[in-house]
CSV table of C-alpha atoms in Angstrom, one decimal:
chain,number,residue,atom,x,y,z
A,1,MET,CA,34.4,7.5,-15.0
A,2,GLU,CA,32.6,9.8,-12.6
A,3,GLU,CA,30.5,8.0,-9.9
A,4,HIS,CA,26.9,9.1,-9.7
A,5,TYR,CA,25.6,9.4,-6.1
A,6,GLN,CA,21.9,9.2,-5.3
A,7,ASP,CA,20.0,11.1,-2.6
A,8,CYS,CA,18.2,8.4,-0.7
A,9,LEU,CA,15.7,8.1,2.2
A,10,VAL,CA,15.4,5.1,4.5
A,11,ALA,CA,12.7,4.5,7.1
A,12,PHE,CA,13.6,2.9,10.5
A,13,GLY,CA,11.2,1.2,12.8
A,14,SER,CA,11.5,-1.0,15.9
A,15,ASN,CA,9.1,-2.4,18.5
A,16,LEU,CA,11.0,-5.3,20.0
A,17,GLY,CA,14.0,-5.3,22.4
A,18,ASP,CA,16.2,-2.2,23.0
A,19,ARG,CA,14.7,0.0,20.3
A,20,GLU,CA,17.0,3.0,20.8
A,21,ARG,CA,20.1,0.8,20.7
A,22,PHE,CA,18.9,-0.8,17.5
A,23,PHE,CA,18.6,2.6,15.9
A,24,HIS,CA,22.1,3.6,17.0
A,25,ASP,CA,23.4,0.2,15.7
A,26,VAL,CA,21.9,1.0,12.3
A,27,ILE,CA,23.4,4.5,12.2
A,28,ASP,CA,26.8,3.0,13.2
A,29,ALA,CA,26.6,0.3,10.5
A,30,LEU,CA,25.7,2.8,7.8
A,31,ASN,CA,28.5,5.2,8.9
A,32,GLN,CA,31.1,2.4,8.7
A,33,HIS,CA,30.1,1.4,5.1
A,34,SER,CA,32.4,2.9,2.5
A,35,ARG,CA,29.7,3.4,0.0
A,36,PHE,CA,27.3,5.4,2.2
A,37,GLN,CA,27.4,8.9,3.6
A,38,ILE,CA,24.7,9.8,6.1
A,39,VAL,CA,23.4,13.3,5.5
A,40,SER,CA,21.1,13.5,8.5
A,41,HIS,CA,18.7,11.5,10.5
A,42,SER,CA,15.5,12.4,12.3
A,43,ASP,CA,14.6,12.2,16.0
A,44,LEU,CA,12.9,9.0,17.2
A,45,TYR,CA,9.0,9.1,17.1
A,46,SER,CA,6.9,6.9,19.2
A,47,THR,CA,3.9,5.5,17.2
A,48,THR,CA,1.1,3.0,17.8
A,49,PRO,CA,1.4,-0.2,15.7
A,50,ILE,CA,-1.1,-0.8,12.9
A,51,GLY,CA,-2.2,-3.9,11.0
A,52,GLY,CA,-0.9,-6.5,13.4
A,53,VAL,CA,-3.2,-9.2,14.8
A,54,ASP,CA,-1.6,-9.6,18.3
A,55,PRO,CA,-1.1,-6.8,20.8
A,56,GLN,CA,2.3,-5.2,20.2
A,57,HIS,CA,4.6,-2.6,21.9
A,58,ASP,CA,4.7,0.9,20.4
A,59,TYR,CA,7.2,1.5,17.6
A,60,LEU,CA,10.1,3.9,17.5
A,61,ASN,CA,10.2,5.3,14.0
A,62,ALA,CA,12.8,7.5,12.3
A,63,ALA,CA,14.1,8.5,8.9
A,64,ILE,CA,17.7,8.5,7.6
A,65,ARG,CA,18.9,10.5,4.6
A,66,LEU,CA,22.0,9.3,2.9
A,67,VAL,CA,23.9,9.4,-0.4
A,68,THR,CA,25.3,6.4,-2.1
A,69,ASN,CA,26.6,5.1,-5.4
A,70,LEU,CA,25.3,1.6,-4.8
A,71,PRO,CA,22.5,0.6,-7.2
A,72,ALA,CA,19.0,0.5,-5.6
A,73,ILE,CA,18.8,-3.3,-5.6
A,74,GLU,CA,22.2,-3.5,-3.8
A,75,LEU,CA,21.2,-0.9,-1.3
A,76,ALA,CA,17.9,-2.7,-0.5
A,77,ASP,CA,19.7,-6.0,-0.1
A,78,TYR,CA,22.2,-4.4,2.3
A,79,LEU,CA,19.4,-3.0,4.4
A,80,PHE,CA,17.8,-6.5,4.4
A,81,GLN,CA,21.0,-8.1,5.6
A,82,LEU,CA,21.5,-5.4,8.2
A,83,GLU,CA,18.0,-6.2,9.5
A,84,LYS,CA,18.9,-9.9,9.8
A,85,SER,CA,22.1,-9.2,11.6
A,86,LEU,CA,20.1,-7.2,14.2
A,87,GLY,CA,17.7,-10.1,14.9
A,88,ARG,CA,14.9,-9.5,12.4
A,89,GLN,CA,12.8,-12.6,11.7
A,90,ARG,CA,10.1,-12.7,9.0
A,91,LYS,CA,7.3,-15.0,9.8
A,92,GLN,CA,4.1,-13.1,9.0
A,93,ARG,CA,3.1,-9.7,7.7
A,94,TRP,CA,2.8,-6.8,10.2
A,95,GLU,CA,4.4,-8.7,12.9
A,96,ALA,CA,6.5,-7.1,15.7
A,97,ARG,CA,10.2,-6.7,14.7
A,98,THR,CA,13.5,-5.7,16.2
A,99,VAL,CA,14.4,-3.6,13.1
A,100,ASP,CA,12.6,-2.7,10.0
A,101,LEU,CA,14.5,-0.8,7.3
A,102,ASP,CA,12.6,0.4,4.2
A,103,LEU,CA,14.1,2.1,1.2
A,104,LEU,CA,11.6,4.9,0.6
A,105,LEU,CA,13.3,7.0,-2.1
A,106,TYR,CA,16.2,6.5,-4.4
A,107,GLY,CA,16.8,9.8,-6.1
A,108,GLN,CA,13.9,10.4,-8.5
A,109,GLN,CA,13.8,6.9,-9.7
A,110,ASN,CA,10.6,4.8,-10.2
A,111,PHE,CA,11.6,1.1,-10.0
A,112,GLU,CA,9.7,-2.1,-9.6
A,113,SER,CA,10.8,-5.7,-9.4
A,114,ASN,CA,9.6,-8.8,-7.6
A,115,SER,CA,11.5,-7.8,-4.4
A,116,LEU,CA,11.6,-4.0,-4.5
A,117,VAL,CA,9.3,-1.1,-5.4
A,118,ILE,CA,10.5,2.5,-5.3
A,119,PRO,CA,9.2,4.8,-4.2
A,120,HIS,CA,7.9,2.7,-1.3
A,121,PRO,CA,4.3,1.9,-2.2
A,122,ARG,CA,2.8,2.8,1.2
A,123,MET,CA,4.9,5.8,2.2
A,124,SER,CA,2.6,8.4,0.8
A,125,TYR,CA,-0.2,8.0,3.4
A,126,ARG,CA,1.8,6.8,6.4
A,127,ARG,CA,2.0,9.5,9.0
A,128,PHE,CA,4.6,7.5,11.0
A,129,VAL,CA,6.8,7.6,7.9
A,130,LEU,CA,6.1,11.1,6.7
A,131,GLU,CA,6.6,13.0,10.0
A,132,PRO,CA,10.2,11.9,10.7
A,133,ALA,CA,11.0,12.1,7.0
A,134,CYS,CA,9.7,15.7,6.9
A,135,GLN,CA,11.9,16.6,9.8
A,136,ILE,CA,15.0,16.1,7.6
A,137,ALA,CA,13.8,16.0,4.0
A,138,ALA,CA,10.5,17.9,3.6
A,139,GLU,CA,11.7,19.2,0.3
A,140,MET,CA,12.4,15.8,-1.3
A,141,VAL,CA,10.0,15.0,-4.1
A,142,HIS,CA,7.9,11.8,-4.3
A,143,PRO,CA,8.6,10.9,-7.9
A,144,THR,CA,5.2,9.4,-8.7
A,145,SER,CA,2.9,12.0,-7.2
A,146,GLN,CA,5.4,14.8,-7.9
A,147,LEU,CA,4.6,16.3,-4.5
A,148,THR,CA,7.2,17.0,-1.8
A,149,LEU,CA,7.1,15.0,1.3
A,150,GLY,CA,6.0,18.1,3.1
A,151,GLN,CA,3.0,18.5,0.8
A,152,LEU,CA,2.1,14.8,1.3
A,153,LEU,CA,2.1,15.3,5.0
A,154,GLU,CA,0.1,18.5,4.7
A,155,HIS,CA,-2.4,16.6,2.6
A,156,ILE,CA,-3.1,13.9,5.2
A,157,ASN,CA,-3.1,16.6,7.9
A,158,THR,CA,-5.6,18.9,6.3
A,159,LYS,CA,-7.5,17.1,3.5
A,160,ARG,CA,-11.0,16.1,4.4
A,161,GLY,CA,-12.4,14.0,1.6
A,162,ALA,CA,-13.6,10.6,0.5
A,163,LEU,CA,-11.8,7.4,-0.3
A,164,MET,CA,-11.9,7.1,-4.1
A,165,PHE,CA,-12.0,3.4,-5.2
A,166,VAL,CA,-10.7,3.1,-8.7
A,167,GLY,CA,-11.8,0.1,-10.9
A,168,CYS,CA,-14.3,-1.1,-8.3
A,169,THR,CA,-17.9,-2.3,-9.0
A,170,VAL,CA,-20.6,-2.2,-6.4
A,171,ASN,CA,-20.5,-6.0,-6.1
A,172,GLN,CA,-16.7,-5.8,-5.4
A,173,PHE,CA,-17.4,-3.0,-3.0
A,174,SER,CA,-19.8,-5.2,-1.1
A,175,VAL,CA,-17.2,-7.9,-0.7
A,176,ILE,CA,-14.7,-5.4,0.7
A,177,CYS,CA,-17.3,-4.1,3.2
A,178,GLN,CA,-17.5,-7.6,4.6
A,179,SER,CA,-13.7,-7.8,5.2
A,180,THR,CA,-13.0,-4.4,6.7
A,181,ARG,CA,-13.6,-3.0,10.2
A,182,THR,CA,-14.1,0.4,8.7
A,183,GLN,CA,-17.7,1.3,7.9
A,184,LEU,CA,-17.8,2.3,4.2
A,185,PHE,CA,-20.6,4.3,2.6
A,186,ILE,CA,-21.1,5.1,-1.0
A,187,ASN,CA,-21.7,8.8,-0.7
A,188,PRO,CA,-22.3,11.5,-1.9
A,189,ILE,CA,-22.4,10.6,-5.6
A,190,GLU,CA,-25.4,8.5,-6.6
A,191,GLN,CA,-24.3,5.2,-7.9
A,192,ASP,CA,-25.8,2.7,-10.3
A,193,MET,CA,-26.2,-0.3,-8.0
A,194,VAL,CA,-26.2,-2.7,-10.9
A,195,ALA,CA,-23.3,-1.5,-13.0
A,196,GLY,CA,-21.3,0.0,-10.2
A,197,GLU,CA,-20.6,3.1,-12.1
A,198,VAL,CA,-21.4,6.8,-11.5
A,199,ASN,CA,-24.4,7.6,-13.6
A,200,SER,CA,-26.0,10.5,-11.8
A,201,LEU,CA,-23.9,13.3,-10.4
A,202,MET,CA,-24.9,16.0,-8.0
A,203,PRO,CA,-24.6,19.6,-9.3
A,204,HIS,CA,-20.9,20.5,-9.0
A,205,ASN,CA,-21.4,23.4,-6.6
A,206,GLU,CA,-23.5,21.2,-4.2
A,207,LEU,CA,-20.8,18.5,-4.3
A,208,GLN,CA,-18.1,20.9,-3.5
A,209,ASN,CA,-19.9,22.2,-0.4
A,210,LEU,CA,-20.5,18.7,1.1
A,211,GLU,CA,-18.6,17.9,4.3
A,212,LEU,CA,-16.6,14.7,3.4
A,213,GLU,CA,-14.4,13.4,6.1
A,214,ILE,CA,-13.2,10.3,7.7
A,215,VAL,CA,-15.0,10.0,11.1
A,216,ASP,CA,-13.3,8.3,14.1
A,217,SER,CA,-15.6,6.6,16.6
A,218,LEU,CA,-15.2,4.2,19.5
A,219,GLY,CA,-16.2,1.3,17.3
A,220,GLY,CA,-13.7,2.0,14.6
A,221,ALA,CA,-13.8,4.3,11.6
A,222,ALA,CA,-16.3,5.4,8.9
A,223,ALA,CA,-15.5,6.7,5.5
A,224,ASN,CA,-17.3,8.1,2.5
A,225,VAL,CA,-16.4,6.3,-0.7
A,226,ILE,CA,-16.6,7.3,-4.4
A,227,LEU,CA,-16.5,4.4,-6.9
A,228,VAL,CA,-14.9,5.5,-10.2
A,229,ASN,CA,-14.7,3.4,-13.3
A,230,ASP,CA,-13.8,5.9,-16.0
A,231,CYS,CA,-11.2,8.6,-16.6
A,232,ASN,CA,-13.7,11.4,-17.1
A,233,THR,CA,-15.2,10.9,-13.6
A,234,PHE,CA,-11.8,10.5,-12.1
A,235,ASP,CA,-10.6,13.7,-13.6
A,236,GLU,CA,-13.7,15.6,-12.4
A,237,PHE,CA,-13.8,14.3,-8.8
A,238,GLN,CA,-10.2,13.5,-7.9
A,239,HIS,CA,-10.0,16.8,-6.0
A,240,LEU,CA,-12.4,15.3,-3.4
A,241,ALA,CA,-10.2,12.4,-2.7
A,242,ARG,CA,-8.3,12.1,0.6
A,243,LEU,CA,-6.9,8.7,-0.5
A,244,ILE,CA,-7.0,6.9,-3.9
A,245,VAL,CA,-7.5,3.1,-3.5
A,246,ILE,CA,-6.6,1.1,-6.6
A,247,LEU,CA,-8.1,-2.4,-6.5
A,248,PRO,CA,-6.7,-5.4,-8.2
A,249,SER,CA,-8.5,-6.6,-11.3
A,250,PRO,CA,-7.5,-9.2,-13.9
A,251,ALA,CA,-8.5,-6.7,-16.6
A,252,THR,CA,-5.7,-4.2,-15.5
A,253,THR,CA,-2.8,-6.5,-16.3
A,254,GLU,CA,-1.1,-6.7,-19.7
A,255,ARG,CA,-1.6,-10.4,-19.7
A,256,SER,CA,-5.3,-10.1,-19.3
A,257,LEU,CA,-5.3,-7.4,-22.0
A,258,ASN,CA,-3.8,-9.9,-24.4
A,259,ILE,CA,-6.4,-12.5,-23.4
A,260,VAL,CA,-9.2,-10.1,-24.2
A,261,LYS,CA,-7.6,-9.2,-27.5
A,262,ASN,CA,-7.5,-12.9,-28.5
A,263,ASP,CA,-11.2,-13.1,-27.5
A,264,VAL,CA,-12.1,-10.7,-30.2
A,265,ASP,CA,-14.6,-9.1,-27.9
A,266,GLU,CA,-14.4,-5.4,-28.9
A,267,ILE,CA,-16.7,-4.2,-26.1
A,268,SER,CA,-14.6,-6.0,-23.4
A,269,LEU,CA,-11.4,-4.9,-25.1
A,270,GLN,CA,-12.5,-1.3,-25.0
A,271,HIS,CA,-13.5,-1.6,-21.3
A,272,THR,CA,-10.2,-3.2,-20.5
A,273,GLN,CA,-8.2,-0.6,-22.3
A,274,ASP,CA,-10.2,2.2,-20.5
A,275,LEU,CA,-9.6,0.5,-17.2
A,276,VAL,CA,-5.8,0.2,-17.8
A,277,GLU,CA,-5.8,4.0,-18.7
A,278,LEU,CA,-7.8,4.8,-15.5
A,279,ILE,CA,-5.4,2.8,-13.3
A,280,HIS,CA,-2.4,4.5,-15.0
A,281,SER,CA,-3.9,8.0,-14.3
A,282,ALA,CA,-5.0,7.2,-10.7
A,283,SER,CA,-1.5,5.8,-9.8
A,284,ARG,CA,-0.1,9.3,-10.6
A,285,PHE,CA,-2.6,11.1,-8.3
A,286,ARG,CA,-1.1,14.2,-6.7
A,287,GLY,CA,-1.7,12.8,-3.2
A,288,PRO,CA,-1.7,9.5,-1.3
A,289,VAL,CA,-2.3,6.3,-3.2
A,290,LEU,CA,-3.0,2.8,-1.8
A,291,GLN,CA,-2.5,0.1,-4.5
A,292,ILE,CA,-3.9,-3.2,-3.3
A,293,ARG,CA,-2.4,-6.2,-5.1
A,294,ASP,CA,-4.3,-9.1,-3.4
A,295,TRP,CA,-8.1,-9.1,-2.9
A,296,ARG,CA,-7.7,-11.3,0.2
A,297,GLU,CA,-5.8,-8.4,1.8
A,298,ALA,CA,-8.1,-5.6,0.7
A,299,GLY,CA,-10.1,-5.0,3.9
A,300,ARG,CA,-7.0,-5.2,6.1
A,301,GLU,CA,-5.0,-2.9,3.8
A,302,ILE,CA,-7.8,-0.3,3.9
A,303,ASP,CA,-8.1,-0.5,7.7
A,304,ALA,CA,-4.3,-0.1,8.1
A,305,ALA,CA,-4.1,2.8,5.6
A,306,LEU,CA,-6.8,4.7,7.4
A,307,ALA,CA,-5.1,4.0,10.8
A,308,ALA,CA,-1.8,5.2,9.4
A,309,MET,CA,-3.2,8.5,8.2
A,310,ARG,CA,-4.6,9.4,11.6
């Protein structure tokens, strides 16, 4: 039986110890494995850490392109064990680490389990991932957005637009504003401050001419936000989005959908089904997508995403 090899992309990061040595140790280990063939690797890029609480040293980041006939789960497990062998300890999220190895792409596969999501869920907006990746694999296609890595990098380099919050009411938006260091403004689409849905839109030509951009300042960042809760509005205004932010909601899960069905509440059922369809469409946006899975992390995730795009 003919073995099928997958074209894969792995991200390397290190900000503890001898960072360059760790990178060469990773390359040596991959080269010695009988089931891998390294195609190329990028240069090392120095980047500022994001998301961490304590002051940290700068990272060295790189990308490694390889082919393998190992299944994705086994490849990810091997990378995890390689991290451990090089001194990686996992105590809290966004902590400093000797070695961080993330499986970014595994061919054109979309895969999700409790321990692994492919493509990597945060790669589409992280400059420190995309820049080294584009040095060696700019033509590789991100299977969800269907954009090449080069196009994704061009998007965050050149796109000036709003953050589009999908499935978010104004009340939920207010909660997020309290947990983020970024100043968020609902602008330029007028919002219904009770229902949290777009109910009055500027003329299309005026909206297109507005200058929408993320603004850096000494005190942090500011961003325009569009709240979208229906597919028609998403379709009309997605071209204005620099980043799609999908927020967690009980109504977007299949389990919640079944609960609503059992409730025999036709209005709620229709709203829930519409929201599920909206989330499905937004997750396939042709550009960067941040999918937040835990409300407690929403503010921190947004801050980190914006920092990673700069």
